[in-house]
Short mmCIF file of C-alpha atoms and ligand atoms in Angstrom, two decimals:
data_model
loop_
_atom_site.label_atom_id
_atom_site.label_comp_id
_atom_site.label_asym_id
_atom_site.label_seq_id
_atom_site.Cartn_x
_atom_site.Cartn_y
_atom_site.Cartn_z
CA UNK A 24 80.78 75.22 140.63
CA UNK A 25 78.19 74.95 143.46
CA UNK A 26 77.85 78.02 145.66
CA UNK A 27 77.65 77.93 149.38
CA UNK A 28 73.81 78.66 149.05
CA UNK A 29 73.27 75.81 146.94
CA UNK A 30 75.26 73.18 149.10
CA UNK A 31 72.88 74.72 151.75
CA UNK A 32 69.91 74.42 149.92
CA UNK A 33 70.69 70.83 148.68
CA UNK A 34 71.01 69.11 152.42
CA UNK A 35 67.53 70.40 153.40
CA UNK A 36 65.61 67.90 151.27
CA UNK A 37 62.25 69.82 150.54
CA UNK A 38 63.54 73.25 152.04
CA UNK A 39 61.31 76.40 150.08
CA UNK A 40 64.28 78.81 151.27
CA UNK A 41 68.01 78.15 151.13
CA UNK A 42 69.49 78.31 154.87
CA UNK A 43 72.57 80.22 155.12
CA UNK A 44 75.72 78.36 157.46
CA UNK A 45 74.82 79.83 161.10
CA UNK A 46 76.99 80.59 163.85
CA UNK A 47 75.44 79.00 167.71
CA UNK A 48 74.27 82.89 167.95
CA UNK A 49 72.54 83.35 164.67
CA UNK A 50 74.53 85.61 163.13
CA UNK A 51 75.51 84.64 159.15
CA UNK A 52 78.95 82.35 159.69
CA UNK A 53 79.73 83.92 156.33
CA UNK A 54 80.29 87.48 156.57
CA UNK A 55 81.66 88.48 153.07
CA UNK A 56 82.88 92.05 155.30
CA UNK A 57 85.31 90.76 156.98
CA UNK A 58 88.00 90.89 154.15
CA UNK A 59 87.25 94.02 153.08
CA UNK A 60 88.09 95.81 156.47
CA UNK A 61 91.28 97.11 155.84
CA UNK A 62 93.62 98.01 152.28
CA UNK A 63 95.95 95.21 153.59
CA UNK A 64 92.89 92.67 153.28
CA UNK A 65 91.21 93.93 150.44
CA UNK A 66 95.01 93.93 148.72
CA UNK A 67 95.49 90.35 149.65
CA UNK A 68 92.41 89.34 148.26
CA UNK A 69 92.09 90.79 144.99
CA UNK A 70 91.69 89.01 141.81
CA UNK A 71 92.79 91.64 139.37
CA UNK A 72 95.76 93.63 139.22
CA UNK A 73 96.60 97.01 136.77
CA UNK A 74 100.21 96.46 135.49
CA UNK A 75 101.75 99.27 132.97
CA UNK A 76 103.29 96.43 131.35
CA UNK A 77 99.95 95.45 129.73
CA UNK A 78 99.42 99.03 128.44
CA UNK A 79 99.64 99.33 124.32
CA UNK A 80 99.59 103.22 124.07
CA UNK A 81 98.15 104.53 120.53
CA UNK A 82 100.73 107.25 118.83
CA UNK A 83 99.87 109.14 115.81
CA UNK A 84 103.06 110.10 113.80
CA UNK A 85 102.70 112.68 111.53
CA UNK A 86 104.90 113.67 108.30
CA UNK A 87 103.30 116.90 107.83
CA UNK A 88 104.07 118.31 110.96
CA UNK A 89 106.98 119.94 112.73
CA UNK A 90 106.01 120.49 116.09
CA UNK A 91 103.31 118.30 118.08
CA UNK A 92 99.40 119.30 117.51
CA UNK A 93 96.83 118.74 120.22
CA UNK A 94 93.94 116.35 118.88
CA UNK A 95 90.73 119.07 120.38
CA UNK A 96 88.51 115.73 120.53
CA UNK A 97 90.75 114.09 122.49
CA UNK A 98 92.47 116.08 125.37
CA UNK A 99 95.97 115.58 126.59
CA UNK A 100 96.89 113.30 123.18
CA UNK A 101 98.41 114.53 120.13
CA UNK A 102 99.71 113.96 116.43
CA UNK A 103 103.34 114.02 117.05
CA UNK A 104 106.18 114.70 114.36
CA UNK A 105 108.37 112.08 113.37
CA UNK A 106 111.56 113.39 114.78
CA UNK A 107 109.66 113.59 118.73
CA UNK A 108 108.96 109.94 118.18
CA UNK A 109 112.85 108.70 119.83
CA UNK A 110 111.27 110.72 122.92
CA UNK A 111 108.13 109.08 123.07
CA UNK A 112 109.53 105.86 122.89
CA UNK A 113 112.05 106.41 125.92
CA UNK A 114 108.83 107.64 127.84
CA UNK A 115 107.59 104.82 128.24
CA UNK A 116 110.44 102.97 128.46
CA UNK A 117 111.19 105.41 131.74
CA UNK A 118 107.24 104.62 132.55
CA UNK A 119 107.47 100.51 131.59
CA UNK A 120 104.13 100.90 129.35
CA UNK A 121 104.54 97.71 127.37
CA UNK A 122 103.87 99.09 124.08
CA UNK A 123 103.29 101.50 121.62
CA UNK A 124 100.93 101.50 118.75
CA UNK A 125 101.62 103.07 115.55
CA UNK A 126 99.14 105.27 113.37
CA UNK A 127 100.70 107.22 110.31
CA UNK A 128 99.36 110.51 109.14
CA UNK A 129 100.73 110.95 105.54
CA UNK A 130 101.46 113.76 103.28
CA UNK A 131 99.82 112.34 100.37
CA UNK A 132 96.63 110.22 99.77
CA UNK A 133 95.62 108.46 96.88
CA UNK A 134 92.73 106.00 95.81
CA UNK A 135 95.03 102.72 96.70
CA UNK A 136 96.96 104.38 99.50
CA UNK A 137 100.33 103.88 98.32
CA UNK A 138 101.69 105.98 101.17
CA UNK A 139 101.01 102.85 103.45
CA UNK A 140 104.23 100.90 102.57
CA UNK A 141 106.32 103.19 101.33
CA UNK A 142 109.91 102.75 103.49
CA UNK A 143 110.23 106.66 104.10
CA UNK A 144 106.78 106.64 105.57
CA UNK A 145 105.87 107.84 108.76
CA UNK A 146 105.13 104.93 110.59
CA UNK A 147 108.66 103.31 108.94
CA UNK A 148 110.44 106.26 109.95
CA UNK A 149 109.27 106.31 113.15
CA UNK A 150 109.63 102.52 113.78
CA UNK A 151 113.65 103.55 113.12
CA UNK A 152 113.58 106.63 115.31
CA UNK A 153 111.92 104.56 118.27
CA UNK A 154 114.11 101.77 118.00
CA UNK A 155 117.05 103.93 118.31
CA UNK A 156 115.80 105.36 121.26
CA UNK A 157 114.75 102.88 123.32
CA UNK A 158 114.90 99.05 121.73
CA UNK A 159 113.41 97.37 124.28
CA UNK A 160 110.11 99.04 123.89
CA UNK A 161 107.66 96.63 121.68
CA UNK A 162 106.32 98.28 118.38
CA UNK A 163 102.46 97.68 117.51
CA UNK A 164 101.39 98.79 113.77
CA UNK A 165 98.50 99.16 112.84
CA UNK A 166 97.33 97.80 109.28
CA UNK A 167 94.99 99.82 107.73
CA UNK A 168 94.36 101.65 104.32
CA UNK A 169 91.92 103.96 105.32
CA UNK A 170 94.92 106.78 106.71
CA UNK A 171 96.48 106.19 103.64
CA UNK A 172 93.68 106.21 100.86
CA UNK A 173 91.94 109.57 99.48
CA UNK A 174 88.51 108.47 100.13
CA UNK A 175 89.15 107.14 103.17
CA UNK A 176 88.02 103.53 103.77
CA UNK A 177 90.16 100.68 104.60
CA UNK A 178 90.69 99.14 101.42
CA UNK A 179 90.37 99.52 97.70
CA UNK A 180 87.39 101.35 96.42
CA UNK A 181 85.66 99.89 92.83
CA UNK A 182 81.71 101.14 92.49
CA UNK A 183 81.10 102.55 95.37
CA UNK A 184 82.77 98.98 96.92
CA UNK A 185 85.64 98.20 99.07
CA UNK A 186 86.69 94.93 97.03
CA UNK A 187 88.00 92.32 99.60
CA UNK A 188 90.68 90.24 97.90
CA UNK A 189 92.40 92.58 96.50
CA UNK A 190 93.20 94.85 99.46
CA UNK A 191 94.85 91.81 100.95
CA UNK A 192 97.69 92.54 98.85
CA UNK A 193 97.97 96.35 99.80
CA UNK A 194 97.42 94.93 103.40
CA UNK A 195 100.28 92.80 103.09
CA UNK A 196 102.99 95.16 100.98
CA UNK A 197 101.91 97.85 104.31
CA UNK A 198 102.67 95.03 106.93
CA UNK A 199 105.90 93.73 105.39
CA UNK A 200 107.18 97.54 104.90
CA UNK A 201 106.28 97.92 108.57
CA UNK A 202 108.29 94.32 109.85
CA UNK A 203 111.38 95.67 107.68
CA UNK A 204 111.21 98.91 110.27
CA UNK A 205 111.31 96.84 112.93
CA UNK A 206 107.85 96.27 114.23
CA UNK A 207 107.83 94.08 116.75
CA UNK A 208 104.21 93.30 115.78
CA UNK A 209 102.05 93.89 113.37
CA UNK A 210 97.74 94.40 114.17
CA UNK A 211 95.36 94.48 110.60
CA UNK A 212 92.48 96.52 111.92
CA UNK A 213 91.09 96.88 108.30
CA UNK A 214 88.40 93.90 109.22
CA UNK A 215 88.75 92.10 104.99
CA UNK A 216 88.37 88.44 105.17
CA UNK A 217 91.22 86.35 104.88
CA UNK A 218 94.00 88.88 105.82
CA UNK A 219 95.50 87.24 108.63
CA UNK A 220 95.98 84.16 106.60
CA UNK A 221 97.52 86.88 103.76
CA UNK A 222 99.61 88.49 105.93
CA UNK A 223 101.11 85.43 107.98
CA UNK A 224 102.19 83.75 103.92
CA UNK A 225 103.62 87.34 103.11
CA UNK A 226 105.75 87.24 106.09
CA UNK A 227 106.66 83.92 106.20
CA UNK A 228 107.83 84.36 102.55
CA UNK A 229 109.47 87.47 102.89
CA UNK A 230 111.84 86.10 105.92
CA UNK A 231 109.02 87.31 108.71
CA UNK A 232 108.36 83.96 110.16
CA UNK A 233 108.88 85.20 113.74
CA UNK A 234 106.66 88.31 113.39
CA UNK A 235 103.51 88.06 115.42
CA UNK A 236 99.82 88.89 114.32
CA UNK A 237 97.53 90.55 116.08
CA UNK A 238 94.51 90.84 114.86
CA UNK A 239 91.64 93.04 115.45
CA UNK A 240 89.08 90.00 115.39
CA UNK A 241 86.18 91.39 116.56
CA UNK A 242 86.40 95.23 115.50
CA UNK A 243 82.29 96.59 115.60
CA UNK A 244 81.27 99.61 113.52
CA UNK A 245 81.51 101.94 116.30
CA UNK A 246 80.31 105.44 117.04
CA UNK A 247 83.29 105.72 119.60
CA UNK A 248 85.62 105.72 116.90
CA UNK A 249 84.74 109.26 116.51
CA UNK A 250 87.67 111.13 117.87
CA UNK A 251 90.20 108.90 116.33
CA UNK A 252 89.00 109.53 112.79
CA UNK A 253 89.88 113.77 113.64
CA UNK A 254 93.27 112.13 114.92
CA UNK A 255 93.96 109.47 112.23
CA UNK A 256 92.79 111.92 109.50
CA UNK A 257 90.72 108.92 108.63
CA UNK A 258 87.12 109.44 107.88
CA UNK A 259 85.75 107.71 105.21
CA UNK A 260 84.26 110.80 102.52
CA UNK A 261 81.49 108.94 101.48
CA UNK A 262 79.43 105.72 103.15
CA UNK A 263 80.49 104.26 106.27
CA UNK A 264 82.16 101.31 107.49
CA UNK A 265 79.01 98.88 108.11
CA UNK A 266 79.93 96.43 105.34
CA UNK A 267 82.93 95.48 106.59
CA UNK A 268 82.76 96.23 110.39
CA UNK A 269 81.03 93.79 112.61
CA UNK A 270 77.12 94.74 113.51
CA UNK A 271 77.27 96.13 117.42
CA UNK A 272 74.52 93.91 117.93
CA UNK A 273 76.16 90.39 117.37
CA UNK A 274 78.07 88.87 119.99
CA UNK A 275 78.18 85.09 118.60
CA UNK A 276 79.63 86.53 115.27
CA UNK A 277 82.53 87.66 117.30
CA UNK A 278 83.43 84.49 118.20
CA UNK A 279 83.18 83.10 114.75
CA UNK A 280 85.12 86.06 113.52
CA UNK A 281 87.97 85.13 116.26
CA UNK A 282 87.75 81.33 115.46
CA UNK A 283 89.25 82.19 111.53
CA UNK A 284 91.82 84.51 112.95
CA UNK A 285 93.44 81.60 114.47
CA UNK A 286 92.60 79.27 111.67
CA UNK A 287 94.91 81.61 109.84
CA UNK A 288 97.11 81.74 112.05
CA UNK A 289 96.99 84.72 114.29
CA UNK A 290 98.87 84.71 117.46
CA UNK A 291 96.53 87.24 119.64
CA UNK A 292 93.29 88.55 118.94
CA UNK A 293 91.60 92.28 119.85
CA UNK A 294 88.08 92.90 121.01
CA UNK A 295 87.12 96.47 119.84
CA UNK A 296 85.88 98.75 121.89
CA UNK A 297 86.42 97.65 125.05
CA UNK A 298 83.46 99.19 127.27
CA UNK A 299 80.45 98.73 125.49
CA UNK A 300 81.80 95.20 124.39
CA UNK A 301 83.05 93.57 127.99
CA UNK A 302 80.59 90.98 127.37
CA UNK A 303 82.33 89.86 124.13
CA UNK A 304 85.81 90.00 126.24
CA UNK A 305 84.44 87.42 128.43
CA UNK A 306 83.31 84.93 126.10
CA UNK A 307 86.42 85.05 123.88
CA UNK A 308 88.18 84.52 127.34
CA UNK A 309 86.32 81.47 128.43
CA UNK A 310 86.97 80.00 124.89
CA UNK A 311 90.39 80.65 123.99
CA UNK A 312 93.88 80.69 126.11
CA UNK A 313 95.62 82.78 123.62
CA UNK A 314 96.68 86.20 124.60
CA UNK A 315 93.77 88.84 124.19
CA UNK A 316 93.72 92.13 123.61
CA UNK A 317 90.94 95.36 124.27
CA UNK A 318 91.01 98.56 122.80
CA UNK A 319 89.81 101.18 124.80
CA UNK A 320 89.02 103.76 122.01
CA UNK A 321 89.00 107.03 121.26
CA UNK A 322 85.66 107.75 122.52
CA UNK A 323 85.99 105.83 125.25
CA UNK A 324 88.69 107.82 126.50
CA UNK A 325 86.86 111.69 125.79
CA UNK A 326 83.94 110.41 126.82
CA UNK A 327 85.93 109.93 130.24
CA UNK A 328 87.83 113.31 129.91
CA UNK A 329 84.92 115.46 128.87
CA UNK A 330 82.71 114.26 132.42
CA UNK A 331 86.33 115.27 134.56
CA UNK A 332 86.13 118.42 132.90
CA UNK A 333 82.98 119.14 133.90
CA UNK A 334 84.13 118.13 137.39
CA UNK A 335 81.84 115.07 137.17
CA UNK A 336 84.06 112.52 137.60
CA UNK A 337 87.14 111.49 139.79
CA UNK A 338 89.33 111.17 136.73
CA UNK A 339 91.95 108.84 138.78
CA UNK A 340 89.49 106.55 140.41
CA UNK A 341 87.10 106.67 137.17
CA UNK A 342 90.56 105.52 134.59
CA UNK A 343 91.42 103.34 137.13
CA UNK A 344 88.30 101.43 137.28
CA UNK A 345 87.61 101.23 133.84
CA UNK A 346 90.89 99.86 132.94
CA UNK A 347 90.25 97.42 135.62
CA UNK A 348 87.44 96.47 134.64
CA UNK A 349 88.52 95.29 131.46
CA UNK A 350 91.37 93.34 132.70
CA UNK A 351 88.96 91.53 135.33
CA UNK A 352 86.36 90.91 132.15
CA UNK A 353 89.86 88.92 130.35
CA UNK A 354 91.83 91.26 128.53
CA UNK A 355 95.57 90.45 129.18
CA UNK A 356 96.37 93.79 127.34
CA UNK A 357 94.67 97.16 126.86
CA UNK A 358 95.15 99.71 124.00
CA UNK A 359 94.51 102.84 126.13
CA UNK A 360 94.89 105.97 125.99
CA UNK A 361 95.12 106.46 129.48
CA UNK A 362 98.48 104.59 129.38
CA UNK A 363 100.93 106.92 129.97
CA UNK A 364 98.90 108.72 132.95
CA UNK A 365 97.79 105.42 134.29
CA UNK A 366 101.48 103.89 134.76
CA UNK A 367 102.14 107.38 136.78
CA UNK A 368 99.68 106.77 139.25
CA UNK A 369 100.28 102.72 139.46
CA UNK A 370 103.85 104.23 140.12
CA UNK A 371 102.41 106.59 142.81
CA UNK A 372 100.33 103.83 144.65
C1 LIG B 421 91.66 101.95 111.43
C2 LIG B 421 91.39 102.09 112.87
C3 LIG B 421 90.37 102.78 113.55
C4 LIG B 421 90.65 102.68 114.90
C5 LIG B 421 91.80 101.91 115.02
N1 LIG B 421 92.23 101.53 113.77
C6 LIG B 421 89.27 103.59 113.03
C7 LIG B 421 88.17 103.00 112.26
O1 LIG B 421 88.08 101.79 112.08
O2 LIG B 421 87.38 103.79 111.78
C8 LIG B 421 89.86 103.30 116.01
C9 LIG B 421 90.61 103.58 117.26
C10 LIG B 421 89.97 104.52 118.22
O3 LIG B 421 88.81 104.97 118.06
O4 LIG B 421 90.64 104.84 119.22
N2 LIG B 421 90.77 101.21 110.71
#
C-alpha cells in the first residue's frame, strides 16, 4: 500500500522532505480531525466493533460445592456448583454472550486424572444442566489433565516427566466424554504434540465428526495464569509448565505451532494470553483466514480489577479498550472474563 506521504514524496523527483497535499491557503488538505469531530463521525468511521456475541466466558463448575465461592484473586468471578450452572447458562443467553467455557473442579484427583472423563463429572453434568436451560447457548470445554490429576500438570507424570503420547489418549477419553454431554466444542489447552490430530480420529471414530476443535495453538508459559490456577485448583505441586508451554519469548514458534494444528485438522486456533501477546494475534491473522481466538486470562483480568480498586483506572473505559484492542489486533473471539459485564454496558451504549 503506498501512503499519501509517499505518493507525495515520489512526484518530487529529488525532494529531501516529503510535501504534504496543500490547500491554495497552505493549510494541510488532509486534516485527519475532521472525522473525529463528533460520536456520529467517529461511529461511522470505525474499524472495530465490540459484539457480546464474540464473548467465550470461562465458568468453573465445581462438584464439591453447594453454594457459589468467590475466587479472592479474581474479583466478581466464582467456582459455581453444578446445580447454578442451568442459571448461568440462561444469563447469557438473556445477555447474548456467545459462549461459555467449561473448567471442572473435581472431588477426587489421582496421578492419571480419571475424574476428567468420567460421565457424572462436573463439566458432563453441567454440559446437561446448561443445555436444559438454555440450548442455544454454545458449550466450550476445556481439555486438560492438570484439574483432574493429583500432581497437577497436564498430562501423565513418569520420572519427574509429563510423557507426551500417552496423555493423548487421556486427552481424547476427556474430550469424547465431554462431546457425549453435549459440547458444542471442544478446546485441548494441555499444549502435547499431536493432540489435535488425536482428538479429531477419536471423534471421528466415535460418531463426533461434526464436533469442532479448538485448539489452544499458541498457549505461552505464563505468569498471568496465576489467578486461574487458585480458581481451577490447578497448580502443578512440583516443576512448572516450561517443557510443554511455549517460551514467552518466541513469536515465530507460534506460528509453527498454529501451522500443525491445522495440519491436524483443527477448525480454530487460540492465542494465549491475549495482552502481552497482541503481536502474535496479528501475525496469525495476516496468515490464516480461519476463525481465531484470544484468551484474555486470569491475570489479565485482576490485573485490571486490582488498578479500579485502587481507583486507578476507569474500569468501563479501561475493559472496553482492552477488549477492543484485541479484536482490532485479529481476534474474532475473546475468552474474557469481562464478558458478562462487558455485554451490559455494549447493551447500555
Ligand atoms: C489448563 C488451563 C490454564 C488456563 C486455561 N486452561 C492454566 C494453565 O495452563 O496453567 C489459564 C487460564 C487463565 O489464566 O485464565 N491447562
Amino acid at each position: 500500500m503506498t501512503t499519501e506521504i509517499e505518493r507525495a514524496h515520489s512526484t518530487e523527483s529529488g525532494a529531501q522532505t516529503p510535501r504534504m497535499p496543500q490547500t491554495p491557503g497552505g493549510f494541510p488538505a488532509r486534516r485527519m480531525r475532521r472525522l473525529r469531530r463528533s460520536e456520529g463521525l467517529r461511529r461511522l468511521t470505525r474499524e472495530t466493533m465490540l459484539d457480546p456475541g464474540d464473548f467465550i466466558f470461562p465458568l468453573f463448575v465445581s462438584e464439591v460445592i453447594s453454594e457459589p465461592v468467590a475466587i479472592s484473586s479474581m474479583p466478581g468471578q466464582y467456582q459455581w456448583p453444578v446445580s447454578e450452572m442451568g442459571r448461568r447458562a440462561e444469563e447469557l443467553a438473556r445477555l447474548g454472550v456467545g459462549a461459555a467455557l467449561l473448567f471442572g473442579v473435581p472431588a477426587h484427583k489421582d496421578e492419571i486424572g480419571s475424574s476428567a472423563w468420567n460421565e457424572q463429572g462436573p463439566v458432563q453434568r453441567a454440559i446437561r444442566e446448561m443445555k436444559a436451560a438454555a440450548p442455544d447457548v454454545v458449550i466450550v470445554t476445556d481439555v486438560c489433565m492438570c484439574e483432574y490429576t493429583s500432581h497437577g500438570h497436564c498430562g501423565l507424570v513418569r520420572d519427574g516427566e509429563v510423557q507426551n503420547d500417552e496423555t493423548l489418549d487421556l486427552l481424547t477419553r476427556e474430550a469424547l466424554s465431554h462431546a457425549a454431554a453435549g459440547a458444542d466444542i471442544v478446546a485441548p489447552s494441555d499444549m502435547m504434540d499431536g493432540r489435535v490430530a488425536a482428538l479429531r480420529a477419536g471423534l471421528d471414530g466415535a460418531g463426533f465428526s461434526n464436533t469442532p476443535i479448538l485448539a489452544y495453538s499458541a498457549k505461552f508459559a505464563s505468569a498471568f495464569y496465576g489467578p486461574f490456577r487458585e480458581a481451577a485448583e490447578s497448580a502443578p505441586q512440583f516443576g512448572d509448565r516450561r517443557a510443554y508451554q511455549m517460551d514467552p519469548a518466541n513469536g515465530r514458534e507460534a506460528l509453527r505451532e498454529v501451522e500443525l494444528d491445522l495440519l491436524e485438522g483443527a477448525d480454530m486456533v487460540m492465542v494465549k494470553p491475549a495482552l502481552p501477546y497482541l503481536d502474535v494475534l496479528a501475525r496469525v491473522r495476516d496468515r490464516w483466514d480461519l476463525p481465531i481466538a484470544a484468551y484474555n486470562v486470569s491475570g489479565e483480568y485482576s490485573m485490571l480489577k486490582a488498578a479500579v480498586a485502587n481507583g486507578w483506572l476507569d474500569e468501563r473505559r479501561a475493559t472496553l479498550e482492552a477488549l477492543t484492542s484485541i479484536k482490532r489486533a485479529g481476534a474474532d473471539m475473546i475468552i474474557t472474563y469481562h464478558a458478562i459485564e462487558a455485554a451490559r454496558w455494549l447493551a447500555e451504549s
